[in-house]
Amino acid sequence: MRVSGSSGPESSLAAQEEELRATSTGEVLKVVKDRGSGLRENRPGLNRVLAMVSDGSVSVVRVTHEDRLARLCVGWLKRLFAVYGVTLEVLHPKKSGGRDELLEDLVSLVTPFAGGCTGCAVRRRGSGCWR
């Protein structure tokens, strides 16, 4: 679960957790919470999830919406999870088509330029940033 912004993050986290627990058919091993932008790749909660996936301690990762896991590259995370035999369950999958899909595509194109170095391939000289 992840929240961004400053308006009522605790209630949002609590609501997400309540919904995930209420719809779970298996044992809930751990609830991982993050606060902050889903564009950040180095979030403590995401790192904990990735560690649990890679060490085999979970078989399913559940989120209310894909963007609660990450804003970008969710497809890559699904592939990584699959390598470890882990399923990503999304309670409310996004709907494709129309204005929402167009807006999402536009945001995906603009985000790397506005947000700095997210998933770029050329290293800048003298910095730790891959671009």
mmCIF file of N, CA and C in Angstrom:
data_model
loop_
_atom_site.group_PDB
_atom_site.id
_atom_site.type_symbol
_atom_site.label_atom_id
_atom_site.label_comp_id
_atom_site.label_asym_id
_atom_site.label_seq_id
_atom_site.Cartn_x
_atom_site.Cartn_y
_atom_site.Cartn_z
ATOM 1 N N MET A 1 0.851 -1.170 0.000
ATOM 2 C CA MET A 1 0.000 0.000 0.000
ATOM 3 C C MET A 1 0.893 1.226 0.000
ATOM 4 N N ARG A 2 0.425 2.238 -0.675
ATOM 5 C CA ARG A 2 1.196 3.464 -0.748
ATOM 6 C C ARG A 2 0.231 4.618 -0.798
ATOM 7 N N VAL A 3 0.615 5.703 -0.163
ATOM 8 C CA VAL A 3 -0.131 6.950 -0.303
ATOM 9 C C VAL A 3 0.846 8.032 -0.716
ATOM 10 N N SER A 4 0.332 8.998 -1.459
ATOM 11 C CA SER A 4 1.130 10.158 -1.813
ATOM 12 C C SER A 4 0.335 11.386 -1.430
ATOM 13 N N GLY A 5 1.044 12.478 -1.231
ATOM 14 C CA GLY A 5 0.355 13.697 -0.823
ATOM 15 C C GLY A 5 0.240 13.768 0.688
ATOM 16 N N SER A 6 -0.372 14.849 1.152
ATOM 17 C CA SER A 6 -0.424 15.074 2.591
ATOM 18 C C SER A 6 -1.838 15.110 3.149
ATOM 19 N N SER A 7 -2.842 14.931 2.310
ATOM 20 C CA SER A 7 -4.201 15.030 2.817
ATOM 21 C C SER A 7 -4.727 13.669 3.254
ATOM 22 N N GLY A 8 -4.710 13.437 4.537
ATOM 23 C CA GLY A 8 -5.277 12.225 5.108
ATOM 24 C C GLY A 8 -4.586 10.924 4.756
ATOM 25 N N PRO A 9 -3.225 10.870 4.774
ATOM 26 C CA PRO A 9 -2.569 9.637 4.368
ATOM 27 C C PRO A 9 -2.882 8.455 5.276
ATOM 28 N N GLU A 10 -3.020 8.694 6.573
ATOM 29 C CA GLU A 10 -3.286 7.577 7.485
ATOM 30 C C GLU A 10 -4.644 6.946 7.216
ATOM 31 N N SER A 11 -5.661 7.765 6.953
ATOM 32 C CA SER A 11 -6.977 7.198 6.681
ATOM 33 C C SER A 11 -6.984 6.467 5.349
ATOM 34 N N SER A 12 -6.222 6.971 4.375
ATOM 35 C CA SER A 12 -6.126 6.302 3.083
ATOM 36 C C SER A 12 -5.434 4.952 3.221
ATOM 37 N N LEU A 13 -4.344 4.921 3.981
ATOM 38 C CA LEU A 13 -3.648 3.651 4.227
ATOM 39 C C LEU A 13 -4.560 2.676 4.954
ATOM 40 N N ALA A 14 -5.268 3.161 5.951
ATOM 41 C CA ALA A 14 -6.172 2.300 6.719
ATOM 42 C C ALA A 14 -7.287 1.747 5.833
ATOM 43 N N ALA A 15 -7.826 2.588 4.962
ATOM 44 C CA ALA A 15 -8.894 2.140 4.062
ATOM 45 C C ALA A 15 -8.377 1.093 3.082
ATOM 46 N N GLN A 16 -7.172 1.305 2.549
ATOM 47 C CA GLN A 16 -6.591 0.315 1.643
ATOM 48 C C GLN A 16 -6.360 -1.014 2.354
ATOM 49 N N GLU A 17 -5.797 -0.941 3.560
ATOM 50 C CA GLU A 17 -5.533 -2.161 4.316
ATOM 51 C C GLU A 17 -6.831 -2.903 4.637
ATOM 52 N N GLU A 18 -7.844 -2.162 5.054
ATOM 53 C CA GLU A 18 -9.135 -2.774 5.376
ATOM 54 C C GLU A 18 -9.718 -3.498 4.156
ATOM 55 N N GLU A 19 -9.670 -2.836 3.001
ATOM 56 C CA GLU A 19 -10.209 -3.452 1.782
ATOM 57 C C GLU A 19 -9.407 -4.691 1.384
ATOM 58 N N LEU A 20 -8.090 -4.617 1.472
ATOM 59 C CA LEU A 20 -7.255 -5.758 1.110
ATOM 60 C C LEU A 20 -7.488 -6.939 2.045
ATOM 61 N N ARG A 21 -7.592 -6.674 3.346
ATOM 62 C CA ARG A 21 -7.851 -7.754 4.308
ATOM 63 C C ARG A 21 -9.239 -8.370 4.103
ATOM 64 N N ALA A 22 -10.233 -7.519 3.848
ATOM 65 C CA ALA A 22 -11.607 -8.001 3.696
ATOM 66 C C ALA A 22 -11.768 -8.894 2.470
ATOM 67 N N THR A 23 -10.953 -8.686 1.452
ATOM 68 C CA THR A 23 -11.098 -9.459 0.223
ATOM 69 C C THR A 23 -10.071 -10.577 0.093
ATOM 70 N N SER A 24 -9.229 -10.744 1.087
ATOM 71 C CA SER A 24 -8.187 -11.761 1.030
ATOM 72 C C SER A 24 -8.772 -13.149 1.250
ATOM 73 N N THR A 25 -8.315 -14.100 0.443
ATOM 74 C CA THR A 25 -8.749 -15.482 0.624
ATOM 75 C C THR A 25 -7.660 -16.320 1.269
ATOM 76 N N GLY A 26 -6.472 -15.769 1.388
ATOM 77 C CA GLY A 26 -5.352 -16.483 1.997
ATOM 78 C C GLY A 26 -4.903 -15.806 3.272
ATOM 79 N N GLU A 27 -3.812 -16.300 3.818
ATOM 80 C CA GLU A 27 -3.249 -15.733 5.044
ATOM 81 C C GLU A 27 -2.478 -14.454 4.708
ATOM 82 N N VAL A 28 -2.739 -13.398 5.456
ATOM 83 C CA VAL A 28 -2.013 -12.140 5.283
ATOM 84 C C VAL A 28 -0.730 -12.249 6.104
ATOM 85 N N LEU A 29 0.407 -12.299 5.423
ATOM 86 C CA LEU A 29 1.687 -12.445 6.104
ATOM 87 C C LEU A 29 2.216 -11.122 6.623
ATOM 88 N N LYS A 30 2.078 -10.085 5.816
ATOM 89 C CA LYS A 30 2.632 -8.797 6.192
ATOM 90 C C LYS A 30 1.935 -7.708 5.389
ATOM 91 N N VAL A 31 1.759 -6.573 6.008
ATOM 92 C CA VAL A 31 1.240 -5.395 5.327
ATOM 93 C C VAL A 31 2.411 -4.429 5.199
ATOM 94 N N VAL A 32 2.694 -4.032 3.976
ATOM 95 C CA VAL A 32 3.811 -3.125 3.706
ATOM 96 C C VAL A 32 3.233 -1.784 3.286
ATOM 97 N N LYS A 33 3.670 -0.737 3.965
ATOM 98 C CA LYS A 33 3.150 0.604 3.695
ATOM 99 C C LYS A 33 4.278 1.529 3.267
ATOM 100 N N ASP A 34 3.966 2.400 2.329
ATOM 101 C CA ASP A 34 4.896 3.419 1.859
ATOM 102 C C ASP A 34 4.172 4.750 1.811
ATOM 103 N N ARG A 35 4.899 5.807 2.061
ATOM 104 C CA ARG A 35 4.371 7.156 1.892
ATOM 105 C C ARG A 35 5.290 7.853 0.910
ATOM 106 N N GLY A 36 4.714 8.459 -0.097
ATOM 107 C CA GLY A 36 5.526 9.190 -1.057
ATOM 108 C C GLY A 36 5.182 8.836 -2.482
ATOM 109 N N SER A 37 5.911 9.423 -3.386
ATOM 110 C CA SER A 37 5.636 9.297 -4.810
ATOM 111 C C SER A 37 5.916 7.902 -5.341
ATOM 112 N N GLY A 38 4.998 7.408 -6.140
ATOM 113 C CA GLY A 38 5.184 6.136 -6.811
ATOM 114 C C GLY A 38 6.198 6.216 -7.933
ATOM 115 N N LEU A 39 6.678 7.418 -8.237
ATOM 116 C CA LEU A 39 7.728 7.579 -9.231
ATOM 117 C C LEU A 39 9.098 7.269 -8.642
ATOM 118 N N ARG A 40 9.211 7.372 -7.320
ATOM 119 C CA ARG A 40 10.484 7.062 -6.672
ATOM 120 C C ARG A 40 10.715 5.562 -6.722
ATOM 121 N N GLU A 41 11.868 5.161 -7.218
ATOM 122 C CA GLU A 41 12.186 3.747 -7.326
ATOM 123 C C GLU A 41 12.742 3.170 -6.033
ATOM 124 N N ASN A 42 13.284 4.009 -5.180
ATOM 125 C CA ASN A 42 13.948 3.528 -3.969
ATOM 126 C C ASN A 42 13.110 3.842 -2.729
ATOM 127 N N ARG A 43 11.903 3.265 -2.686
ATOM 128 C CA ARG A 43 11.034 3.447 -1.528
ATOM 129 C C ARG A 43 11.246 2.273 -0.574
ATOM 130 N N PRO A 44 11.292 2.529 0.727
ATOM 131 C CA PRO A 44 11.523 1.449 1.687
ATOM 132 C C PRO A 44 10.501 0.313 1.578
ATOM 133 N N GLY A 45 9.238 0.656 1.424
ATOM 134 C CA GLY A 45 8.213 -0.379 1.327
ATOM 135 C C GLY A 45 8.356 -1.222 0.075
ATOM 136 N N LEU A 46 8.619 -0.578 -1.051
ATOM 137 C CA LEU A 46 8.830 -1.317 -2.300
ATOM 138 C C LEU A 46 10.046 -2.224 -2.174
ATOM 139 N N ASN A 47 11.093 -1.734 -1.542
ATOM 140 C CA ASN A 47 12.288 -2.563 -1.336
ATOM 141 C C ASN A 47 11.976 -3.775 -0.470
ATOM 142 N N ARG A 48 11.129 -3.611 0.550
ATOM 143 C CA ARG A 48 10.736 -4.760 1.393
ATOM 144 C C ARG A 48 9.940 -5.775 0.583
ATOM 145 N N VAL A 49 9.029 -5.285 -0.261
ATOM 146 C CA VAL A 49 8.240 -6.191 -1.111
ATOM 147 C C VAL A 49 9.170 -6.960 -2.041
ATOM 148 N N LEU A 50 10.097 -6.269 -2.684
ATOM 149 C CA LEU A 50 11.026 -6.938 -3.593
ATOM 150 C C LEU A 50 11.877 -7.971 -2.858
ATOM 151 N N ALA A 51 12.281 -7.672 -1.638
ATOM 152 C CA ALA A 51 13.053 -8.641 -0.848
ATOM 153 C C ALA A 51 12.211 -9.875 -0.530
ATOM 154 N N MET A 52 10.946 -9.680 -0.161
ATOM 155 C CA MET A 52 10.074 -10.823 0.140
ATOM 156 C C MET A 52 9.815 -11.662 -1.104
ATOM 157 N N VAL A 53 9.670 -11.006 -2.236
ATOM 158 C CA VAL A 53 9.466 -11.725 -3.494
ATOM 159 C C VAL A 53 10.703 -12.562 -3.798
ATOM 160 N N SER A 54 11.878 -11.949 -3.699
ATOM 161 C CA SER A 54 13.108 -12.647 -4.086
ATOM 162 C C SER A 54 13.524 -13.736 -3.103
ATOM 163 N N ASP A 55 13.143 -13.609 -1.828
ATOM 164 C CA ASP A 55 13.531 -14.666 -0.881
ATOM 165 C C ASP A 55 12.477 -15.761 -0.757
ATOM 166 N N GLY A 56 11.391 -15.639 -1.527
ATOM 167 C CA GLY A 56 10.384 -16.700 -1.555
ATOM 168 C C GLY A 56 9.437 -16.730 -0.372
ATOM 169 N N SER A 57 9.387 -15.646 0.392
ATOM 170 C CA SER A 57 8.522 -15.662 1.581
ATOM 171 C C SER A 57 7.068 -15.302 1.268
ATOM 172 N N VAL A 58 6.774 -14.900 0.026
ATOM 173 C CA VAL A 58 5.387 -14.614 -0.377
ATOM 174 C C VAL A 58 5.098 -15.281 -1.714
ATOM 175 N N SER A 59 3.842 -15.588 -1.937
ATOM 176 C CA SER A 59 3.436 -16.144 -3.229
ATOM 177 C C SER A 59 2.502 -15.191 -3.976
ATOM 178 N N VAL A 60 1.933 -14.230 -3.249
ATOM 179 C CA VAL A 60 1.018 -13.257 -3.835
ATOM 180 C C VAL A 60 1.304 -11.885 -3.222
ATOM 181 N N VAL A 61 1.321 -10.867 -4.071
ATOM 182 C CA VAL A 61 1.375 -9.479 -3.617
ATOM 183 C C VAL A 61 0.059 -8.865 -4.056
ATOM 184 N N ARG A 62 -0.651 -8.240 -3.109
ATOM 185 C CA ARG A 62 -1.966 -7.660 -3.408
ATOM 186 C C ARG A 62 -1.931 -6.156 -3.193
ATOM 187 N N VAL A 63 -2.540 -5.426 -4.130
ATOM 188 C CA VAL A 63 -2.679 -3.977 -4.017
ATOM 189 C C VAL A 63 -4.085 -3.600 -4.455
ATOM 190 N N THR A 64 -4.555 -2.447 -4.003
ATOM 191 C CA THR A 64 -5.881 -2.000 -4.424
ATOM 192 C C THR A 64 -5.866 -1.545 -5.880
ATOM 193 N N HIS A 65 -4.824 -0.809 -6.279
ATOM 194 C CA HIS A 65 -4.661 -0.315 -7.645
ATOM 195 C C HIS A 65 -3.196 -0.478 -8.023
ATOM 196 N N GLU A 66 -2.914 -0.675 -9.308
ATOM 197 C CA GLU A 66 -1.532 -0.848 -9.755
ATOM 198 C C GLU A 66 -0.633 0.301 -9.321
ATOM 199 N N ASP A 67 -1.160 1.526 -9.378
ATOM 200 C CA ASP A 67 -0.312 2.671 -9.060
ATOM 201 C C ASP A 67 0.049 2.752 -7.577
ATOM 202 N N ARG A 68 -0.558 1.921 -6.756
ATOM 203 C CA ARG A 68 -0.152 1.873 -5.353
ATOM 204 C C ARG A 68 1.179 1.131 -5.215
ATOM 205 N N LEU A 69 1.499 0.296 -6.196
ATOM 206 C CA LEU A 69 2.791 -0.388 -6.217
ATOM 207 C C LEU A 69 3.842 0.517 -6.845
ATOM 208 N N ALA A 70 3.537 1.060 -8.024
ATOM 209 C CA ALA A 70 4.455 1.961 -8.730
ATOM 210 C C ALA A 70 3.675 2.702 -9.800
ATOM 211 N N ARG A 71 4.132 3.890 -10.120
ATOM 212 C CA ARG A 71 3.472 4.680 -11.163
ATOM 213 C C ARG A 71 3.881 4.205 -12.554
ATOM 214 N N LEU A 72 5.126 3.771 -12.677
ATOM 215 C CA LEU A 72 5.646 3.320 -13.961
ATOM 216 C C LEU A 72 6.224 1.923 -13.822
ATOM 217 N N CYS A 73 6.313 1.229 -14.916
ATOM 218 C CA CYS A 73 7.005 -0.068 -14.994
ATOM 219 C C CYS A 73 6.347 -1.186 -14.211
ATOM 220 N N VAL A 74 5.051 -1.116 -13.980
ATOM 221 C CA VAL A 74 4.361 -2.194 -13.271
ATOM 222 C C VAL A 74 4.469 -3.492 -14.067
ATOM 223 N N GLY A 75 4.476 -3.387 -15.385
ATOM 224 C CA GLY A 75 4.643 -4.578 -16.224
ATOM 225 C C GLY A 75 5.953 -5.296 -15.942
ATOM 226 N N TRP A 76 7.014 -4.528 -15.745
ATOM 227 C CA TRP A 76 8.309 -5.126 -15.411
ATOM 228 C C TRP A 76 8.268 -5.784 -14.042
ATOM 229 N N LEU A 77 7.597 -5.138 -13.092
ATOM 230 C CA LEU A 77 7.485 -5.744 -11.762
ATOM 231 C C LEU A 77 6.708 -7.056 -11.831
ATOM 232 N N LYS A 78 5.646 -7.102 -12.634
ATOM 233 C CA LYS A 78 4.886 -8.342 -12.814
ATOM 234 C C LYS A 78 5.778 -9.442 -13.374
ATOM 235 N N ARG A 79 6.609 -9.086 -14.359
ATOM 236 C CA ARG A 79 7.524 -10.069 -14.938
ATOM 237 C C ARG A 79 8.530 -10.567 -13.915
ATOM 238 N N LEU A 80 9.072 -9.648 -13.122
ATOM 239 C CA LEU A 80 10.023 -10.032 -12.076
ATOM 240 C C LEU A 80 9.348 -10.952 -11.066
ATOM 241 N N PHE A 81 8.151 -10.578 -10.640
ATOM 242 C CA PHE A 81 7.413 -11.417 -9.696
ATOM 243 C C PHE A 81 7.222 -12.817 -10.279
ATOM 244 N N ALA A 82 6.850 -12.892 -11.559
ATOM 245 C CA ALA A 82 6.596 -14.184 -12.204
ATOM 246 C C ALA A 82 7.848 -15.054 -12.213
ATOM 247 N N VAL A 83 9.018 -14.446 -12.384
ATOM 248 C CA VAL A 83 10.276 -15.203 -12.351
ATOM 249 C C VAL A 83 10.411 -15.926 -11.008
ATOM 250 N N TYR A 84 9.941 -15.293 -9.943
ATOM 251 C CA TYR A 84 10.019 -15.880 -8.604
ATOM 252 C C TYR A 84 8.746 -16.643 -8.229
ATOM 253 N N GLY A 85 7.831 -16.788 -9.177
ATOM 254 C CA GLY A 85 6.600 -17.533 -8.917
ATOM 255 C C GLY A 85 5.588 -16.780 -8.073
ATOM 256 N N VAL A 86 5.659 -15.463 -8.103
ATOM 257 C CA VAL A 86 4.774 -14.616 -7.301
ATOM 258 C C VAL A 86 3.754 -13.950 -8.220
ATOM 259 N N THR A 87 2.510 -13.906 -7.777
ATOM 260 C CA THR A 87 1.429 -13.287 -8.528
ATOM 261 C C THR A 87 1.135 -11.902 -7.966
ATOM 262 N N LEU A 88 0.874 -10.938 -8.850
ATOM 263 C CA LEU A 88 0.407 -9.618 -8.423
ATOM 264 C C LEU A 88 -1.095 -9.586 -8.607
ATOM 265 N N GLU A 89 -1.822 -9.397 -7.527
ATOM 266 C CA GLU A 89 -3.281 -9.263 -7.578
ATOM 267 C C GLU A 89 -3.645 -7.801 -7.406
ATOM 268 N N VAL A 90 -4.434 -7.280 -8.340
ATOM 269 C CA VAL A 90 -4.884 -5.890 -8.298
ATOM 270 C C VAL A 90 -6.393 -5.916 -8.115
ATOM 271 N N LEU A 91 -6.878 -5.394 -6.987
ATOM 272 C CA LEU A 91 -8.311 -5.424 -6.690
ATOM 273 C C LEU A 91 -9.122 -4.634 -7.708
ATOM 274 N N HIS A 92 -8.620 -3.503 -8.122
ATOM 275 C CA HIS A 92 -9.336 -2.635 -9.054
ATOM 276 C C HIS A 92 -8.462 -2.387 -10.278
ATOM 277 N N PRO A 93 -8.472 -3.323 -11.245
ATOM 278 C CA PRO A 93 -7.641 -3.129 -12.445
ATOM 279 C C PRO A 93 -8.095 -1.895 -13.208
ATOM 280 N N LYS A 94 -7.138 -1.253 -13.848
ATOM 281 C CA LYS A 94 -7.483 -0.048 -14.602
ATOM 282 C C LYS A 94 -8.215 -0.423 -15.885
ATOM 283 N N LYS A 95 -9.094 0.459 -16.269
ATOM 284 C CA LYS A 95 -9.852 0.266 -17.499
ATOM 285 C C LYS A 95 -9.107 0.937 -18.634
ATOM 286 N N SER A 96 -9.092 0.277 -19.776
ATOM 287 C CA SER A 96 -8.402 0.833 -20.939
ATOM 288 C C SER A 96 -9.383 1.544 -21.844
ATOM 289 N N GLY A 97 -8.841 2.493 -22.585
ATOM 290 C CA GLY A 97 -9.635 3.156 -23.596
ATOM 291 C C GLY A 97 -10.035 4.566 -23.219
ATOM 292 N N GLY A 98 -10.380 5.318 -24.235
ATOM 293 C CA GLY A 98 -10.923 6.647 -24.037
ATOM 294 C C GLY A 98 -9.937 7.656 -23.512
ATOM 295 N N ARG A 99 -10.484 8.670 -22.897
ATOM 296 C CA ARG A 99 -9.717 9.807 -22.399
ATOM 297 C C ARG A 99 -8.739 9.403 -21.301
ATOM 298 N N ASP A 100 -9.136 8.474 -20.425
ATOM 299 C CA ASP A 100 -8.244 8.052 -19.340
ATOM 300 C C ASP A 100 -6.964 7.418 -19.870
ATOM 301 N N GLU A 101 -7.090 6.575 -20.892
ATOM 302 C CA GLU A 101 -5.907 5.940 -21.466
ATOM 303 C C GLU A 101 -5.021 6.970 -22.150
ATOM 304 N N LEU A 102 -5.617 7.924 -22.857
ATOM 305 C CA LEU A 102 -4.852 8.979 -23.508
ATOM 306 C C LEU A 102 -4.102 9.808 -22.473
ATOM 307 N N LEU A 103 -4.769 10.166 -21.398
ATOM 308 C CA LEU A 103 -4.127 10.937 -20.334
ATOM 309 C C LEU A 103 -2.986 10.141 -19.704
ATOM 310 N N GLU A 104 -3.202 8.863 -19.460
ATOM 311 C CA GLU A 104 -2.165 8.014 -18.875
ATOM 312 C C GLU A 104 -0.947 7.942 -19.799
ATOM 313 N N ASP A 105 -1.178 7.800 -21.109
ATOM 314 C CA ASP A 105 -0.079 7.770 -22.068
ATOM 315 C C ASP A 105 0.689 9.088 -22.047
ATOM 316 N N LEU A 106 -0.019 10.187 -21.993
ATOM 317 C CA LEU A 106 0.630 11.498 -21.957
ATOM 318 C C LEU A 106 1.482 11.644 -20.699
ATOM 319 N N VAL A 107 0.937 11.256 -19.567
ATOM 320 C CA VAL A 107 1.687 11.335 -18.307
ATOM 321 C C VAL A 107 2.925 10.451 -18.368
ATOM 322 N N SER A 108 2.802 9.271 -18.951
ATOM 323 C CA SER A 108 3.948 8.369 -19.083
ATOM 324 C C SER A 108 5.053 8.972 -19.930
ATOM 325 N N LEU A 109 4.676 9.741 -20.949
ATOM 326 C CA LEU A 109 5.674 10.382 -21.797
ATOM 327 C C LEU A 109 6.343 11.563 -21.110
ATOM 328 N N VAL A 110 5.591 12.338 -20.359
ATOM 329 C CA VAL A 110 6.107 13.555 -19.735
ATOM 330 C C VAL A 110 6.876 13.267 -18.447
ATOM 331 N N THR A 111 6.486 12.244 -17.730
ATOM 332 C CA THR A 111 7.051 11.965 -16.405
ATOM 333 C C THR A 111 8.567 11.853 -16.378
ATOM 334 N N PRO A 112 9.200 11.104 -17.280
ATOM 335 C CA PRO A 112 10.663 11.012 -17.203
ATOM 336 C C PRO A 112 11.362 12.350 -17.325
ATOM 337 N N PHE A 113 10.777 13.269 -18.092
ATOM 338 C CA PHE A 113 11.395 14.584 -18.248
ATOM 339 C C PHE A 113 11.165 15.446 -17.014
ATOM 340 N N ALA A 114 10.004 15.324 -16.404
ATOM 341 C CA ALA A 114 9.667 16.145 -15.246
ATOM 342 C C ALA A 114 10.216 15.570 -13.955
ATOM 343 N N GLY A 115 10.324 14.261 -13.880
ATOM 344 C CA GLY A 115 10.704 13.615 -12.627
ATOM 345 C C GLY A 115 12.157 13.273 -12.492
ATOM 346 N N GLY A 116 12.980 13.601 -13.477
ATOM 347 C CA GLY A 116 14.397 13.290 -13.364
ATOM 348 C C GLY A 116 14.714 11.963 -14.012
ATOM 349 N N CYS A 117 15.576 11.211 -13.392
ATOM 350 C CA CYS A 117 16.108 9.990 -14.000
ATOM 351 C C CYS A 117 15.285 8.786 -13.588
ATOM 352 N N THR A 118 14.344 8.406 -14.381
ATOM 353 C CA THR A 118 13.569 7.202 -14.094
ATOM 354 C C THR A 118 13.716 6.238 -15.244
ATOM 355 N N GLY A 119 14.507 5.213 -15.039
ATOM 356 C CA GLY A 119 14.646 4.168 -16.019
ATOM 357 C C GLY A 119 15.404 4.559 -17.283
ATOM 358 N N CYS A 120 16.299 5.513 -17.203
ATOM 359 C CA CYS A 120 17.050 5.925 -18.374
ATOM 360 C C CYS A 120 18.283 5.047 -18.538
ATOM 361 N N ALA A 121 18.956 5.113 -19.703
ATOM 362 C CA ALA A 121 19.995 4.146 -19.996
ATOM 363 C C ALA A 121 21.411 4.695 -20.123
ATOM 364 N N VAL A 122 21.623 5.990 -20.227
ATOM 365 C CA VAL A 122 22.960 6.532 -20.418
ATOM 366 C C VAL A 122 23.417 7.220 -19.145
ATOM 367 N N ARG A 123 24.593 6.872 -18.671
ATOM 368 C CA ARG A 123 25.093 7.443 -17.422
ATOM 369 C C ARG A 123 25.659 8.841 -17.664
ATOM 370 N N ARG A 124 25.248 9.785 -16.836
ATOM 371 C CA ARG A 124 25.800 11.141 -16.907
ATOM 372 C C ARG A 124 27.178 11.142 -16.280
ATOM 373 N N ARG A 125 28.070 11.850 -16.892
ATOM 374 C CA ARG A 125 29.427 11.936 -16.366
ATOM 375 C C ARG A 125 29.415 12.676 -15.021
ATOM 376 N N GLY A 126 30.050 12.080 -14.034
ATOM 377 C CA GLY A 126 30.206 12.732 -12.749
ATOM 378 C C GLY A 126 28.990 12.659 -11.838
ATOM 379 N N SER A 127 27.981 11.899 -12.206
ATOM 380 C CA SER A 127 26.826 11.794 -11.309
ATOM 381 C C SER A 127 26.453 10.336 -11.165
ATOM 382 N N GLY A 128 25.669 10.041 -10.159
ATOM 383 C CA GLY A 128 25.184 8.694 -9.944
ATOM 384 C C GLY A 128 23.885 8.431 -10.664
ATOM 385 N N CYS A 129 23.504 9.314 -11.540
ATOM 386 C CA CYS A 129 22.210 9.234 -12.198
ATOM 387 C C CYS A 129 22.343 8.561 -13.546
ATOM 388 N N TRP A 130 21.530 7.553 -13.769
ATOM 389 C CA TRP A 130 21.518 6.899 -15.087
ATOM 390 C C TRP A 130 20.530 7.635 -15.949
ATOM 391 N N ARG A 131 20.952 8.071 -17.080
ATOM 392 C CA ARG A 131 20.074 8.818 -17.977
ATOM 393 C C ARG A 131 20.250 8.377 -19.397
#
